[in-house]
């Protein structure tokens, strides 16, 4: 199943023909359905149904937009997208696949119904294929639509996460906010969008590995991280600040470059609003970091020295991504 999941994305990434891209997306969707429904639980089934319906609708819309384009231009080439209705339909279809606001409602619900590992796949690997299609067609897409959706996503991602206690829902809203930043910059500078995507994947993977390592499903669970690993709780603080986009850390790089690019394209008001929307996200990251590293739980746990035991899971991915999520800012000139 995992190989089909990988194959679906790879087919979409390497395709030049709309039908092939659509087949890749369909294969990808069908492969992840058994992964989401693996836990035999009503909530898992509900999440699977929601995921399937939204993805199937988005795929159908994508196929329809490519057919309209083929009718008007006579070509199925992905890069030759010229019909205006087809462009707008494609933007909507891919936004629905990614979970950009206002088509974001399925993402928090689906993540809440799955395990942390599946949530990790949905928020990282499943974003690659639609993002690749957006990247290939960026010259034809309508900048106003994307800027509006991007701005809306950053606000929805910030506001939605404020009131949450479930870590998976918080990560879902964090994902929506990050995707909003990517959508905003897509038509202006696609290379910065790719850089933002890579860094988003890096930070999301490290955050989910921390949650999996500490089996934290709610904010309350995070308060006992220090019993599992005191080092991890302080590193999580740095990682969350990086996700929020604070200066000496990796997460500051894409935000800085995007704001710089927007102001150089004479969009200072948009850049200001985006920067302010980042404060909303920063608030719930601060809340998470406060619970993880700056407070102790009111009741002392039985196993105070749990961190002396050898960890059950491999920590290679965790340590690599944590270091990269914190210290990549000095390498910014390499990416420009």
Tab-separated table of C-alpha atoms in Angstrom:
chain	number	residue	atom	x	y	z
A	1	UNK	CA	0.000	0.000	0.000
A	2	UNK	CA	2.815	2.399	0.889
A	3	UNK	CA	4.548	1.663	-2.425
A	4	UNK	CA	1.298	2.457	-4.294
A	5	UNK	CA	1.085	5.680	-2.310
A	6	UNK	CA	4.632	6.588	-3.354
A	7	UNK	CA	4.011	5.493	-6.957
A	8	UNK	CA	0.893	7.671	-7.258
A	9	UNK	CA	2.819	10.786	-6.234
A	10	UNK	CA	5.798	9.912	-8.455
A	11	UNK	CA	3.489	9.410	-11.482
A	12	UNK	CA	1.976	12.860	-10.929
A	13	UNK	CA	5.392	14.471	-10.405
A	14	UNK	CA	6.783	13.030	-13.659
A	15	UNK	CA	3.728	13.453	-15.896
A	16	UNK	CA	3.271	15.878	-18.797
A	17	UNK	CA	-0.190	14.654	-19.765
A	18	UNK	CA	-3.244	15.671	-17.719
A	19	UNK	CA	-4.716	12.152	-17.691
A	20	UNK	CA	-1.488	10.696	-16.324
A	21	UNK	CA	-1.408	13.349	-13.576
A	22	UNK	CA	-5.015	12.508	-12.721
A	23	UNK	CA	-4.255	8.760	-12.601
A	24	UNK	CA	-1.367	9.475	-10.198
A	25	UNK	CA	-3.623	11.508	-7.887
A	26	UNK	CA	-6.324	8.805	-7.936
A	27	UNK	CA	-3.826	6.035	-7.168
A	28	UNK	CA	-2.480	8.154	-4.331
A	29	UNK	CA	-5.964	8.703	-2.843
A	30	UNK	CA	-6.963	5.041	-3.137
A	31	UNK	CA	-3.701	3.921	-1.512
A	32	UNK	CA	-4.059	6.115	1.574
A	33	UNK	CA	-7.669	5.121	2.298
A	34	UNK	CA	-6.785	1.730	3.877
A	35	UNK	CA	-3.980	3.460	5.810
A	36	UNK	CA	-6.426	5.943	7.365
A	37	UNK	CA	-9.040	3.292	8.115
A	38	UNK	CA	-6.479	0.891	9.624
A	39	UNK	CA	-7.720	1.619	13.140
A	40	UNK	CA	-11.090	-0.147	13.263
A	41	UNK	CA	-12.843	2.684	14.949
A	42	UNK	CA	-15.907	4.720	13.947
A	43	UNK	CA	-13.835	7.903	14.023
A	44	UNK	CA	-11.279	6.382	11.656
A	45	UNK	CA	-14.051	5.322	9.270
A	46	UNK	CA	-15.573	8.795	9.403
A	47	UNK	CA	-12.199	10.407	8.664
A	48	UNK	CA	-11.692	8.029	5.717
A	49	UNK	CA	-15.117	8.854	4.280
A	50	UNK	CA	-14.503	12.610	4.579
A	51	UNK	CA	-11.072	12.272	3.008
A	52	UNK	CA	-12.339	10.117	0.147
A	53	UNK	CA	-15.272	12.401	-0.700
A	54	UNK	CA	-13.198	15.603	-0.784
A	55	UNK	CA	-10.331	14.042	-2.732
A	56	UNK	CA	-12.682	12.356	-5.224
A	57	UNK	CA	-14.532	15.651	-5.787
A	58	UNK	CA	-11.222	17.486	-6.261
A	59	UNK	CA	-9.934	14.836	-8.695
A	60	UNK	CA	-13.159	14.997	-10.713
A	61	UNK	CA	-12.880	18.792	-10.850
A	62	UNK	CA	-9.254	18.521	-11.995
A	63	UNK	CA	-10.226	16.082	-14.750
A	64	UNK	CA	-13.073	18.384	-15.795
A	65	UNK	CA	-10.786	21.438	-15.957
A	66	UNK	CA	-8.219	19.554	-18.079
A	67	UNK	CA	-11.006	18.341	-20.387
A	68	UNK	CA	-12.297	21.906	-20.829
A	69	UNK	CA	-8.751	23.006	-21.625
A	70	UNK	CA	-8.344	20.160	-24.134
A	71	UNK	CA	-11.643	21.173	-25.788
A	72	UNK	CA	-10.580	24.775	-26.247
A	73	UNK	CA	-6.904	24.252	-27.116
A	74	UNK	CA	-6.709	20.684	-28.431
A	75	UNK	CA	-3.750	19.778	-26.195
A	76	UNK	CA	-3.450	17.684	-23.015
A	77	UNK	CA	-0.046	19.092	-22.093
A	78	UNK	CA	0.060	20.261	-18.437
A	79	UNK	CA	2.167	23.327	-19.226
A	80	UNK	CA	-0.184	24.479	-22.034
A	81	UNK	CA	-3.039	25.563	-19.773
A	82	UNK	CA	-4.603	28.620	-21.423
A	83	UNK	CA	-8.383	28.435	-20.988
A	84	UNK	CA	-9.493	30.827	-18.198
A	85	UNK	CA	-12.390	28.689	-16.773
A	86	UNK	CA	-10.030	25.668	-16.756
A	87	UNK	CA	-7.404	27.669	-14.816
A	88	UNK	CA	-9.875	28.726	-12.116
A	89	UNK	CA	-11.323	25.207	-11.802
A	90	UNK	CA	-7.825	23.756	-11.528
A	91	UNK	CA	-6.921	26.247	-8.776
A	92	UNK	CA	-10.043	25.246	-6.832
A	93	UNK	CA	-9.431	21.510	-7.347
A	94	UNK	CA	-5.827	21.675	-6.161
A	95	UNK	CA	-6.739	23.959	-3.239
A	96	UNK	CA	-9.307	21.378	-2.189
A	97	UNK	CA	-6.697	18.617	-2.440
A	98	UNK	CA	-4.219	20.604	-0.336
A	99	UNK	CA	-6.691	22.010	2.190
A	100	UNK	CA	-6.358	25.724	1.414
A	101	UNK	CA	-9.068	27.920	2.928
A	102	UNK	CA	-12.011	28.190	2.164
A	103	UNK	CA	-11.804	24.484	1.167
A	104	UNK	CA	-9.934	23.461	4.324
A	105	UNK	CA	-12.713	22.013	6.506
A	106	UNK	CA	-11.842	18.375	5.876
A	107	UNK	CA	-8.191	18.577	6.997
A	108	UNK	CA	-8.511	19.030	10.812
A	109	UNK	CA	-11.355	16.481	10.957
A	110	UNK	CA	-9.443	13.852	8.983
A	111	UNK	CA	-6.243	14.293	11.014
A	112	UNK	CA	-8.205	14.032	14.260
A	113	UNK	CA	-9.627	10.664	13.197
A	114	UNK	CA	-6.283	9.058	12.315
A	115	UNK	CA	-3.146	7.952	14.133
A	116	UNK	CA	-0.177	10.320	14.424
A	117	UNK	CA	1.823	8.397	11.787
A	118	UNK	CA	-1.002	8.595	9.237
A	119	UNK	CA	-1.486	12.283	10.063
A	120	UNK	CA	2.217	12.753	9.289
A	121	UNK	CA	1.754	11.153	5.839
A	122	UNK	CA	-1.320	13.301	5.093
A	123	UNK	CA	0.358	16.579	6.068
A	124	UNK	CA	3.665	15.892	4.275
A	125	UNK	CA	3.689	13.339	1.437
A	126	UNK	CA	0.116	14.037	0.299
A	127	UNK	CA	0.968	17.703	-0.341
A	128	UNK	CA	3.681	16.940	-2.906
A	129	UNK	CA	1.570	15.969	-5.950
A	130	UNK	CA	-0.887	18.926	-5.867
A	131	UNK	CA	1.988	21.334	-5.149
A	132	UNK	CA	3.898	19.953	-8.161
A	133	UNK	CA	0.881	20.553	-10.404
A	134	UNK	CA	0.526	24.103	-9.068
A	135	UNK	CA	4.229	24.652	-9.744
A	136	UNK	CA	3.921	23.360	-13.333
A	137	UNK	CA	0.907	25.543	-14.128
A	138	UNK	CA	1.885	28.659	-12.131
A	139	UNK	CA	2.301	30.856	-15.253
A	140	UNK	CA	-1.369	30.321	-16.182
A	141	UNK	CA	-2.963	30.649	-12.737
A	142	UNK	CA	-4.821	33.750	-11.619
A	143	UNK	CA	-2.624	35.667	-9.122
A	144	UNK	CA	-5.575	37.452	-7.436
A	145	UNK	CA	-7.356	34.160	-6.655
A	146	UNK	CA	-4.192	32.633	-5.206
A	147	UNK	CA	-3.289	35.724	-3.171
A	148	UNK	CA	-6.817	35.885	-1.727
A	149	UNK	CA	-6.866	32.166	-0.859
A	150	UNK	CA	-3.357	32.370	0.579
A	151	UNK	CA	-4.244	35.307	2.807
A	152	UNK	CA	-7.468	33.642	3.933
A	153	UNK	CA	-5.573	30.405	4.697
A	154	UNK	CA	-2.998	32.132	6.893
A	155	UNK	CA	-5.804	33.740	8.905
A	156	UNK	CA	-7.913	30.574	9.133
A	157	UNK	CA	-4.817	28.561	10.097
A	158	UNK	CA	-4.060	31.073	12.852
A	159	UNK	CA	-7.574	31.572	14.204
A	160	UNK	CA	-8.592	27.916	13.950
A	161	UNK	CA	-5.624	26.720	15.998
A	162	UNK	CA	-6.145	29.161	18.875
A	163	UNK	CA	-8.898	27.235	20.603
A	164	UNK	CA	-7.629	23.668	20.070
A	165	UNK	CA	-6.395	21.224	22.682
A	166	UNK	CA	-5.702	18.294	20.311
A	167	UNK	CA	-2.169	18.329	18.907
A	168	UNK	CA	-3.253	16.792	15.579
A	169	UNK	CA	-5.830	19.539	15.009
A	170	UNK	CA	-3.250	22.171	15.916
A	171	UNK	CA	-0.864	20.645	13.359
A	172	UNK	CA	-3.674	20.663	10.768
A	173	UNK	CA	-4.281	24.393	11.254
A	174	UNK	CA	-0.529	25.000	11.250
A	175	UNK	CA	-0.415	23.159	7.909
A	176	UNK	CA	-3.237	25.355	6.497
A	177	UNK	CA	-1.350	28.514	7.549
A	178	UNK	CA	1.918	27.320	5.946
A	179	UNK	CA	0.098	26.374	2.739
A	180	UNK	CA	-1.376	29.873	2.736
A	181	UNK	CA	2.134	31.379	2.685
A	182	UNK	CA	3.042	29.063	-0.205
A	183	UNK	CA	-0.087	29.963	-2.207
A	184	UNK	CA	0.632	33.673	-1.739
A	185	UNK	CA	4.138	33.492	-3.199
A	186	UNK	CA	3.419	30.874	-5.914
A	187	UNK	CA	2.713	33.212	-8.863
A	188	UNK	CA	5.329	35.780	-7.793
A	189	UNK	CA	8.320	33.517	-7.157
A	190	UNK	CA	7.815	29.729	-7.597
A	191	UNK	CA	11.361	28.930	-6.401
A	192	UNK	CA	10.669	30.484	-2.993
A	193	UNK	CA	7.460	28.410	-2.882
A	194	UNK	CA	9.520	25.231	-3.384
A	195	UNK	CA	11.958	26.316	-0.653
A	196	UNK	CA	9.030	27.039	1.674
A	197	UNK	CA	7.535	23.617	0.900
A	198	UNK	CA	10.813	21.817	1.682
A	199	UNK	CA	11.235	23.651	4.992
A	200	UNK	CA	7.573	23.113	5.883
A	201	UNK	CA	7.993	19.365	5.261
A	202	UNK	CA	11.150	19.333	7.386
A	203	UNK	CA	9.573	21.132	10.360
A	204	UNK	CA	6.296	19.186	10.168
A	205	UNK	CA	8.132	15.850	10.054
A	206	UNK	CA	10.197	16.791	13.112
A	207	UNK	CA	7.120	18.032	15.018
A	208	UNK	CA	5.165	14.850	14.289
A	209	UNK	CA	8.158	12.663	15.220
A	210	UNK	CA	8.305	14.486	18.563
A	211	UNK	CA	4.576	13.828	19.081
A	212	UNK	CA	4.948	10.159	18.080
A	213	UNK	CA	8.002	9.760	20.336
A	214	UNK	CA	6.166	11.192	23.347
A	215	UNK	CA	2.743	9.751	22.297
A	216	UNK	CA	1.155	13.171	22.812
A	217	UNK	CA	-2.389	13.414	21.477
A	218	UNK	CA	-3.463	16.425	23.536
A	219	UNK	CA	-1.682	19.482	24.943
A	220	UNK	CA	-2.085	17.924	28.389
A	221	UNK	CA	0.034	14.933	27.302
A	222	UNK	CA	2.864	17.286	26.351
A	223	UNK	CA	3.302	18.403	29.969
A	224	UNK	CA	4.987	15.082	30.816
A	225	UNK	CA	7.547	15.249	27.970
A	226	UNK	CA	10.326	16.039	30.463
A	227	UNK	CA	9.917	12.617	32.110
A	228	UNK	CA	10.556	10.924	28.760
A	229	UNK	CA	13.474	13.124	27.709
A	230	UNK	CA	14.428	16.474	29.262
A	231	UNK	CA	16.574	17.311	26.205
A	232	UNK	CA	13.624	16.682	23.887
A	233	UNK	CA	11.351	19.046	25.795
A	234	UNK	CA	13.816	21.929	25.426
A	235	UNK	CA	14.446	21.093	21.757
A	236	UNK	CA	10.680	21.017	21.161
A	237	UNK	CA	10.549	24.589	22.445
A	238	UNK	CA	13.104	25.625	19.787
A	239	UNK	CA	11.262	23.635	17.090
A	240	UNK	CA	7.935	25.300	17.893
A	241	UNK	CA	9.553	28.726	17.719
A	242	UNK	CA	10.998	27.748	14.348
A	243	UNK	CA	7.512	26.727	13.148
A	244	UNK	CA	6.275	30.121	14.318
A	245	UNK	CA	8.999	31.775	12.225
A	246	UNK	CA	11.186	33.472	14.831
A	247	UNK	CA	14.475	34.993	13.553
A	248	UNK	CA	17.541	32.934	14.421
A	249	UNK	CA	15.792	29.690	13.393
A	250	UNK	CA	15.062	27.934	10.081
A	251	UNK	CA	11.355	28.862	10.007
A	252	UNK	CA	12.230	32.538	9.682
A	253	UNK	CA	13.874	32.006	6.277
A	254	UNK	CA	10.787	31.390	4.065
A	255	UNK	CA	8.746	34.100	5.826
A	256	UNK	CA	11.545	36.625	5.422
A	257	UNK	CA	12.056	35.809	1.731
A	258	UNK	CA	8.310	35.875	1.003
A	259	UNK	CA	7.785	39.232	2.720
A	260	UNK	CA	10.829	40.653	0.923
A	261	UNK	CA	9.535	39.391	-2.451
A	262	UNK	CA	6.043	40.812	-1.829
A	263	UNK	CA	7.386	44.257	-0.910
A	264	UNK	CA	9.694	44.293	-3.952
A	265	UNK	CA	6.610	43.546	-6.119
A	266	UNK	CA	4.896	46.589	-4.644
A	267	UNK	CA	2.514	44.683	-2.354
A	268	UNK	CA	3.503	46.130	1.060
A	269	UNK	CA	-0.035	46.070	2.512
A	270	UNK	CA	-0.390	42.343	1.690
A	271	UNK	CA	3.026	41.676	3.258
A	272	UNK	CA	1.979	43.553	6.426
A	273	UNK	CA	-1.286	41.589	6.757
A	274	UNK	CA	0.589	38.295	6.204
A	275	UNK	CA	3.161	39.204	8.852
A	276	UNK	CA	0.361	40.030	11.307
A	277	UNK	CA	-1.413	36.737	10.550
A	278	UNK	CA	1.804	34.922	11.534
A	279	UNK	CA	1.262	36.275	15.074
A	280	UNK	CA	-1.929	34.213	15.395
A	281	UNK	CA	-0.028	31.011	14.609
A	282	UNK	CA	2.807	32.081	16.894
A	283	UNK	CA	0.342	32.335	19.774
A	284	UNK	CA	-0.640	28.666	19.706
A	285	UNK	CA	2.960	27.562	19.125
A	286	UNK	CA	3.881	29.559	22.230
A	287	UNK	CA	1.041	27.872	24.076
A	288	UNK	CA	2.364	24.443	23.092
A	289	UNK	CA	5.935	25.340	24.017
A	290	UNK	CA	4.792	26.784	27.350
A	291	UNK	CA	3.039	23.516	28.200
A	292	UNK	CA	5.960	21.408	26.985
A	293	UNK	CA	9.038	23.093	28.385
A	294	UNK	CA	8.091	25.919	30.735
A	295	UNK	CA	5.641	24.288	33.148
A	296	UNK	CA	5.534	21.132	35.209
A	297	UNK	CA	2.323	19.096	35.498
A	298	UNK	CA	0.436	19.659	38.783
A	299	UNK	CA	0.685	15.979	39.761
A	300	UNK	CA	4.122	14.390	39.876
A	301	UNK	CA	4.376	11.294	37.678
A	302	UNK	CA	5.202	7.878	39.093
A	303	UNK	CA	8.176	7.225	36.799
A	304	UNK	CA	10.239	10.353	37.276
A	305	UNK	CA	13.399	8.907	35.773
A	306	UNK	CA	11.870	7.393	32.650
A	307	UNK	CA	14.490	9.197	30.549
A	308	UNK	CA	17.190	6.909	31.907
A	309	UNK	CA	15.765	3.969	29.959
A	310	UNK	CA	16.769	3.252	26.378
A	311	UNK	CA	14.152	4.715	23.967
A	312	UNK	CA	11.965	2.124	22.227
A	313	UNK	CA	11.915	3.991	18.915
A	314	UNK	CA	14.797	4.913	16.648
A	315	UNK	CA	15.708	8.568	17.134
A	316	UNK	CA	17.702	9.101	13.909
A	317	UNK	CA	14.912	10.897	11.979
A	318	UNK	CA	13.979	12.871	15.064
A	319	UNK	CA	17.493	14.158	15.779
A	320	UNK	CA	18.306	14.917	12.106
A	321	UNK	CA	15.109	16.854	11.393
A	322	UNK	CA	15.227	18.676	14.739
A	323	UNK	CA	18.731	19.977	14.076
A	324	UNK	CA	17.873	21.023	10.494
A	325	UNK	CA	14.599	22.636	11.647
A	326	UNK	CA	16.548	24.896	13.978
A	327	UNK	CA	19.865	25.725	12.331
A	328	UNK	CA	19.350	26.217	8.581
A	329	UNK	CA	18.973	30.020	8.587
A	330	UNK	CA	22.689	30.801	7.915
A	331	UNK	CA	22.488	28.737	4.699
A	332	UNK	CA	19.886	31.122	3.171
A	333	UNK	CA	22.283	32.597	0.513
A	334	UNK	CA	22.719	29.082	-0.939
A	335	UNK	CA	19.022	28.899	-1.810
A	336	UNK	CA	18.688	32.291	-3.490
